[in-house]
mmCIF file of C-alpha atoms in Angstrom:
data_model
loop_
_atom_site.group_PDB
_atom_site.id
_atom_site.type_symbol
_atom_site.label_atom_id
_atom_site.label_comp_id
_atom_site.label_asym_id
_atom_site.label_seq_id
_atom_site.Cartn_x
_atom_site.Cartn_y
_atom_site.Cartn_z
ATOM 1 C CA MET A 1 -21.609 -12.825 -5.526
ATOM 2 C CA ALA A 2 -22.874 -9.379 -4.584
ATOM 3 C CA ALA A 3 -21.359 -6.303 -3.526
ATOM 4 C CA GLY A 4 -18.521 -6.089 -1.476
ATOM 5 C CA LEU A 5 -15.984 -8.388 -2.050
ATOM 6 C CA ILE A 6 -12.530 -6.880 -1.919
ATOM 7 C CA VAL A 7 -9.179 -8.362 -2.992
ATOM 8 C CA GLY A 8 -5.520 -6.739 -2.782
ATOM 9 C CA GLY A 9 -3.565 -4.886 -5.449
ATOM 10 C CA ALA A 10 -0.428 -4.384 -3.909
ATOM 11 C CA ILE A 11 2.324 -1.426 -4.716
ATOM 12 C CA ALA A 12 5.660 -1.207 -2.809
ATOM 13 C CA ALA A 13 7.293 2.066 -3.143
ATOM 14 C CA LEU A 14 10.461 3.181 -4.708
ATOM 15 C CA LEU A 15 10.761 3.719 -8.667
ATOM 16 C CA ALA A 16 11.484 1.770 -12.047
ATOM 17 C CA ALA A 17 11.526 1.800 -15.872
ATOM 18 C CA ALA A 18 8.710 2.664 -18.453
ATOM 19 C CA VAL A 19 6.579 -0.556 -19.002
ATOM 20 C CA PRO A 20 5.355 -0.961 -22.578
ATOM 21 C CA ALA A 21 1.895 -0.225 -23.488
ATOM 22 C CA GLN A 22 -0.292 -3.622 -23.920
ATOM 23 C CA SER A 23 -3.457 -3.405 -26.112
ATOM 24 C CA ALA A 24 -7.141 -4.064 -24.455
ATOM 25 C CA ASP A 25 -6.982 -7.957 -25.993
ATOM 26 C CA ALA A 26 -3.482 -8.661 -24.361
ATOM 27 C CA PHE A 27 -4.736 -11.160 -22.050
ATOM 28 C CA ASP A 28 -4.079 -14.930 -22.667
ATOM 29 C CA ASP A 29 -7.105 -16.913 -21.330
ATOM 30 C CA PRO A 30 -7.618 -14.530 -18.186
ATOM 31 C CA PRO A 31 -9.208 -16.794 -15.338
ATOM 32 C CA ALA A 32 -13.215 -16.732 -15.421
ATOM 33 C CA ASP A 33 -13.525 -16.270 -11.328
ATOM 34 C CA LYS A 34 -10.565 -13.451 -10.705
ATOM 35 C CA ILE A 35 -9.951 -10.376 -11.044
ATOM 36 C CA VAL A 36 -6.078 -9.686 -13.379
ATOM 37 C CA ILE A 37 -4.397 -6.660 -13.471
ATOM 38 C CA ARG A 38 -1.651 -5.636 -16.221
ATOM 39 C CA VAL A 39 0.286 -2.374 -16.438
ATOM 40 C CA ALA A 40 0.190 -0.578 -19.619
ATOM 41 C CA THR A 41 2.392 2.050 -19.016
ATOM 42 C CA VAL A 42 4.514 3.851 -15.647
ATOM 43 C CA ASN A 43 5.734 7.223 -16.390
ATOM 44 C CA GLY A 44 6.022 10.965 -14.856
ATOM 45 C CA SER A 45 8.996 12.845 -13.199
ATOM 46 C CA GLY A 46 8.719 10.735 -10.183
ATOM 47 C CA CYS A 47 9.435 7.604 -12.043
ATOM 48 C CA PRO A 48 11.609 8.413 -15.137
ATOM 49 C CA ALA A 49 12.479 5.515 -17.618
ATOM 50 C CA GLY A 50 15.208 3.081 -16.006
ATOM 51 C CA THR A 51 13.816 4.035 -11.973
ATOM 52 C CA ALA A 52 10.900 2.018 -11.673
ATOM 53 C CA ALA A 53 10.089 -1.672 -11.574
ATOM 54 C CA VAL A 54 6.901 -3.300 -11.899
ATOM 55 C CA ALA A 55 5.997 -6.623 -10.763
ATOM 56 C CA VAL A 56 2.711 -8.754 -10.853
ATOM 57 C CA SER A 57 1.794 -11.348 -8.742
ATOM 58 C CA GLY A 58 2.198 -14.854 -9.823
ATOM 59 C CA ASP A 59 -1.889 -15.572 -9.895
ATOM 60 C CA ASN A 60 -2.062 -11.858 -11.588
ATOM 61 C CA THR A 61 -4.374 -10.379 -8.752
ATOM 62 C CA ALA A 62 -1.852 -8.238 -7.273
ATOM 63 C CA PHE A 63 0.814 -5.584 -8.679
ATOM 64 C CA THR A 64 4.052 -4.079 -7.247
ATOM 65 C CA VAL A 65 6.180 -1.048 -8.053
ATOM 66 C CA THR A 66 9.106 -0.231 -6.565
ATOM 67 C CA TYR A 67 10.645 3.143 -7.059
ATOM 68 C CA SER A 68 14.130 4.109 -6.363
ATOM 69 C CA ASP A 69 13.911 7.996 -7.106
ATOM 70 C CA TYR A 70 10.342 8.948 -6.755
ATOM 71 C CA LEU A 71 11.534 11.991 -3.873
ATOM 72 C CA ALA A 72 10.377 16.123 -4.206
ATOM 73 C CA GLN A 73 12.415 18.355 -2.510
ATOM 74 C CA ALA A 74 12.501 22.381 -1.888
ATOM 75 C CA GLY A 75 14.267 25.111 -0.065
ATOM 76 C CA GLY A 76 18.084 25.188 0.401
ATOM 77 C CA ASN A 77 20.093 24.164 -3.075
ATOM 78 C CA SER A 78 17.273 22.092 -4.585
ATOM 79 C CA ASP A 79 16.733 22.759 -8.229
ATOM 80 C CA PRO A 80 13.947 24.622 -8.753
ATOM 81 C CA THR A 81 12.085 22.095 -10.376
ATOM 82 C CA ALA A 82 12.498 19.443 -7.748
ATOM 83 C CA PHE A 83 9.650 20.583 -5.588
ATOM 84 C CA ARG A 84 6.793 18.325 -7.710
ATOM 85 C CA LYS A 85 7.073 14.838 -8.531
ATOM 86 C CA ASN A 86 4.735 12.636 -10.126
ATOM 87 C CA CYS A 87 3.624 9.230 -11.432
ATOM 88 C CA GLN A 88 0.832 8.015 -13.621
ATOM 89 C CA LEU A 89 -0.140 4.016 -13.758
ATOM 90 C CA ASN A 90 -2.080 3.036 -16.708
ATOM 91 C CA LEU A 91 -3.562 -0.262 -16.017
ATOM 92 C CA LEU A 92 -5.278 -3.017 -17.808
ATOM 93 C CA VAL A 93 -7.840 -4.795 -15.809
ATOM 94 C CA HIS A 94 -10.180 -7.676 -16.420
ATOM 95 C CA VAL A 95 -12.964 -8.420 -14.204
ATOM 96 C CA PRO A 96 -15.076 -11.686 -14.366
ATOM 97 C CA ALA A 97 -17.808 -11.769 -17.105
ATOM 98 C CA GLY A 98 -20.757 -9.848 -15.892
ATOM 99 C CA PHE A 99 -18.695 -7.978 -13.012
ATOM 100 C CA THR A 100 -17.532 -4.451 -12.580
ATOM 101 C CA TYR A 101 -14.912 -2.911 -9.995
ATOM 102 C CA ALA A 102 -13.816 0.177 -8.295
ATOM 103 C CA ILE A 103 -11.084 1.353 -5.959
ATOM 104 C CA ALA A 104 -12.276 1.138 -2.906
ATOM 105 C CA SER A 105 -9.328 2.173 -0.700
ATOM 106 C CA VAL A 106 -5.767 2.784 -1.043
ATOM 107 C CA ASP A 107 -2.713 2.876 1.569
ATOM 108 C CA TYR A 108 0.318 4.988 0.877
ATOM 109 C CA ARG A 109 3.676 5.227 2.842
ATOM 110 C CA GLY A 110 6.813 7.019 2.806
ATOM 111 C CA PHE A 111 9.403 9.368 4.338
ATOM 112 C CA ALA A 112 9.771 12.854 4.788
ATOM 113 C CA ALA A 113 12.192 15.397 6.258
ATOM 114 C CA LEU A 114 10.362 18.689 6.438
ATOM 115 C CA GLN A 115 12.077 21.975 8.101
ATOM 116 C CA ARG A 116 10.014 24.048 10.365
ATOM 117 C CA GLY A 117 8.194 26.628 8.297
ATOM 118 C CA ALA A 118 7.653 24.167 5.302
ATOM 119 C CA SER A 119 5.031 21.696 4.108
ATOM 120 C CA ALA A 120 4.329 19.236 1.878
ATOM 121 C CA ILE A 121 1.064 17.495 0.232
ATOM 122 C CA GLN A 122 0.768 13.868 -1.320
ATOM 123 C CA ARG A 123 -2.066 13.765 -3.759
ATOM 124 C CA ALA A 124 -3.735 11.203 -6.215
ATOM 125 C CA SER A 125 -6.287 10.919 -8.460
ATOM 126 C CA TYR A 126 -8.073 7.763 -10.265
ATOM 127 C CA TYR A 127 -10.053 7.819 -13.280
ATOM 128 C CA PHE A 128 -11.126 5.660 -16.141
ATOM 129 C CA GLN A 129 -9.942 5.832 -19.736
ATOM 130 C CA GLY A 130 -12.480 8.233 -21.696
ATOM 131 C CA SER A 131 -14.712 9.081 -18.198
ATOM 132 C CA SER A 132 -14.865 12.641 -17.060
ATOM 133 C CA SER A 133 -15.501 11.265 -13.707
ATOM 134 C CA THR A 134 -12.098 11.714 -11.625
ATOM 135 C CA ALA A 135 -11.528 11.299 -8.009
ATOM 136 C CA PHE A 136 -8.759 13.368 -6.219
ATOM 137 C CA ARG A 137 -7.657 12.937 -2.679
ATOM 138 C CA THR A 138 -5.093 15.012 -0.847
ATOM 139 C CA HIS A 139 -2.986 14.566 2.231
ATOM 140 C CA SER A 140 -1.185 17.569 3.598
ATOM 141 C CA TYR A 141 2.076 17.335 6.088
ATOM 142 C CA ASN A 142 3.710 20.156 8.142
ATOM 143 C CA GLY A 143 7.222 20.949 9.563
ATOM 144 C CA PRO A 144 8.926 19.905 11.773
ATOM 145 C CA LEU A 145 8.726 16.587 10.533
ATOM 146 C CA ASN A 146 11.318 13.752 10.401
ATOM 147 C CA ASP A 147 9.561 10.410 10.159
ATOM 148 C CA ASN A 148 7.992 7.737 8.008
ATOM 149 C CA TRP A 149 4.578 9.155 6.891
ATOM 150 C CA GLN A 150 1.229 7.157 6.059
ATOM 151 C CA ALA A 151 -1.899 8.246 4.022
ATOM 152 C CA THR A 152 -5.289 6.070 3.264
ATOM 153 C CA ASP A 153 -7.574 7.347 0.696
ATOM 154 C CA SER A 154 -11.475 5.688 1.012
ATOM 155 C CA THR A 155 -14.422 5.799 -0.106
ATOM 156 C CA GLU A 156 -18.085 5.140 0.870
ATOM 157 C CA TRP A 157 -19.672 2.265 -0.954
ATOM 158 C CA ALA A 158 -22.207 4.724 -2.329
ATOM 159 C CA GLN A 159 -19.885 7.287 -3.802
ATOM 160 C CA LEU A 160 -17.301 4.191 -5.785
ATOM 161 C CA VAL A 161 -16.860 5.299 -9.048
ATOM 162 C CA TRP A 162 -17.562 2.121 -10.993
ATOM 163 C CA ALA A 163 -15.662 0.751 -14.486
ATOM 164 C CA PRO A 164 -18.157 0.704 -16.944
ATOM 165 C CA CYS A 165 -19.852 -2.892 -17.826
ATOM 166 C CA GLY A 166 -19.502 -4.440 -21.170
ATOM 167 C CA VAL A 167 -16.162 -2.599 -22.640
ATOM 168 C CA GLN A 168 -12.520 -2.262 -21.793
ATOM 169 C CA ARG A 169 -11.414 0.869 -20.254
ATOM 170 C CA ASN A 170 -8.124 1.130 -18.705
ATOM 171 C CA PHE A 171 -7.973 2.545 -14.912
ATOM 172 C CA ASN A 172 -5.523 5.739 -14.506
ATOM 173 C CA ILE A 173 -3.759 6.342 -11.018
ATOM 174 C CA ASN A 174 -1.901 9.634 -10.891
ATOM 175 C CA THR A 175 0.187 9.986 -7.784
ATOM 176 C CA GLU A 176 2.049 13.442 -6.781
ATOM 177 C CA LEU A 177 3.964 14.736 -4.330
ATOM 178 C CA ARG A 178 5.115 18.349 -3.691
ATOM 179 C CA VAL A 179 7.276 20.532 -1.349
ATOM 180 C CA ASN A 180 6.941 24.074 -0.387
ATOM 181 C CA ALA A 181 9.928 25.428 1.243
ATOM 182 C CA GLY A 182 7.749 28.091 3.149
ATOM 183 C CA THR A 183 9.440 30.278 5.561
ATOM 184 C CA SER A 184 12.380 27.550 6.306
ATOM 185 C CA THR A 185 16.046 28.106 5.165
ATOM 186 C CA GLY A 186 17.164 24.509 4.880
ATOM 187 C CA THR A 187 16.384 21.735 2.448
ATOM 188 C CA SER A 188 13.155 19.697 3.346
ATOM 189 C CA PHE A 189 11.964 16.494 1.015
ATOM 190 C CA MET A 190 9.422 14.052 0.917
ATOM 191 C CA ALA A 191 9.705 10.630 -0.654
ATOM 192 C CA MET A 192 7.181 7.890 -1.906
ATOM 193 C CA ASP A 193 9.770 5.260 -0.662
ATOM 194 C CA SER A 194 11.726 4.647 2.998
ATOM 195 C CA THR A 195 14.952 4.354 4.135
ATOM 196 C CA ASP A 196 14.794 0.726 3.973
ATOM 197 C CA GLY A 197 12.991 0.600 0.869
ATOM 198 C CA GLU A 198 10.273 -1.751 2.279
ATOM 199 C CA ILE A 199 7.327 0.746 1.946
ATOM 200 C CA ASN A 200 3.999 -0.465 0.092
ATOM 201 C CA THR A 201 1.404 1.283 -1.387
ATOM 202 C CA ILE A 202 -1.890 -0.998 -1.441
ATOM 203 C CA TYR A 203 -5.007 -0.762 -3.694
ATOM 204 C CA HIS A 204 -8.017 -2.576 -2.342
ATOM 205 C CA LEU A 205 -10.348 -3.582 -5.382
ATOM 206 C CA ALA A 206 -14.210 -3.708 -4.655
ATOM 207 C CA TRP A 207 -16.475 -5.358 -7.302
ATOM 208 C CA GLN A 208 -19.951 -6.552 -7.908
ATOM 209 C CA PRO A 209 -22.215 -7.880 -10.341
ATOM 210 C CA CYS A 210 -22.844 -5.474 -13.532
ATOM 211 C CA PRO A 211 -26.735 -4.202 -13.895
ATOM 212 C CA ALA A 212 -28.784 -7.049 -16.119
ATOM 213 C CA LYS A 213 -29.628 -6.291 -19.338
#
């Protein structure tokens, strides 16, 4: 199975409690032919304890995070510290023996209400535990805006950052929302969420054989 098999890792947007960390050997008889994902920890100002729920699919090849309070806001009577919120996911990933994986693309969605003169960004970074290679992606939005938003991070195959072969390295995804009131006078906000709680963030994993030793 050469390069290019894509499997879905799903994340629905809204917040939950931190999940206890699991050791690198926490997998019990993982399937030999599937990627298996477990969430080690979830934490950050956008997903404090008790506000985010993590669910893994029945076949352990996808996971969903439901957020209830991932919202950044600025302007008006907003708390001065509320302009930036973030959430970090620390993932334990098992891949079939002899294979490695990378994040090929991610689709984010949410809702934003930005006054004229205000702006916001959605940012994400991806890196393997112990690695100095970090991939950053940023998407900008300007007011006036009062609608759902969607952002896609995608990477060309030649630029993918692959997990080290033959070792267990947790994978980290750090997302951030930041709102700037700018010249506006009212309150503006951006949420990794939706008015009906049905917004999804989907992570697509690419995998390929490790080089022969």
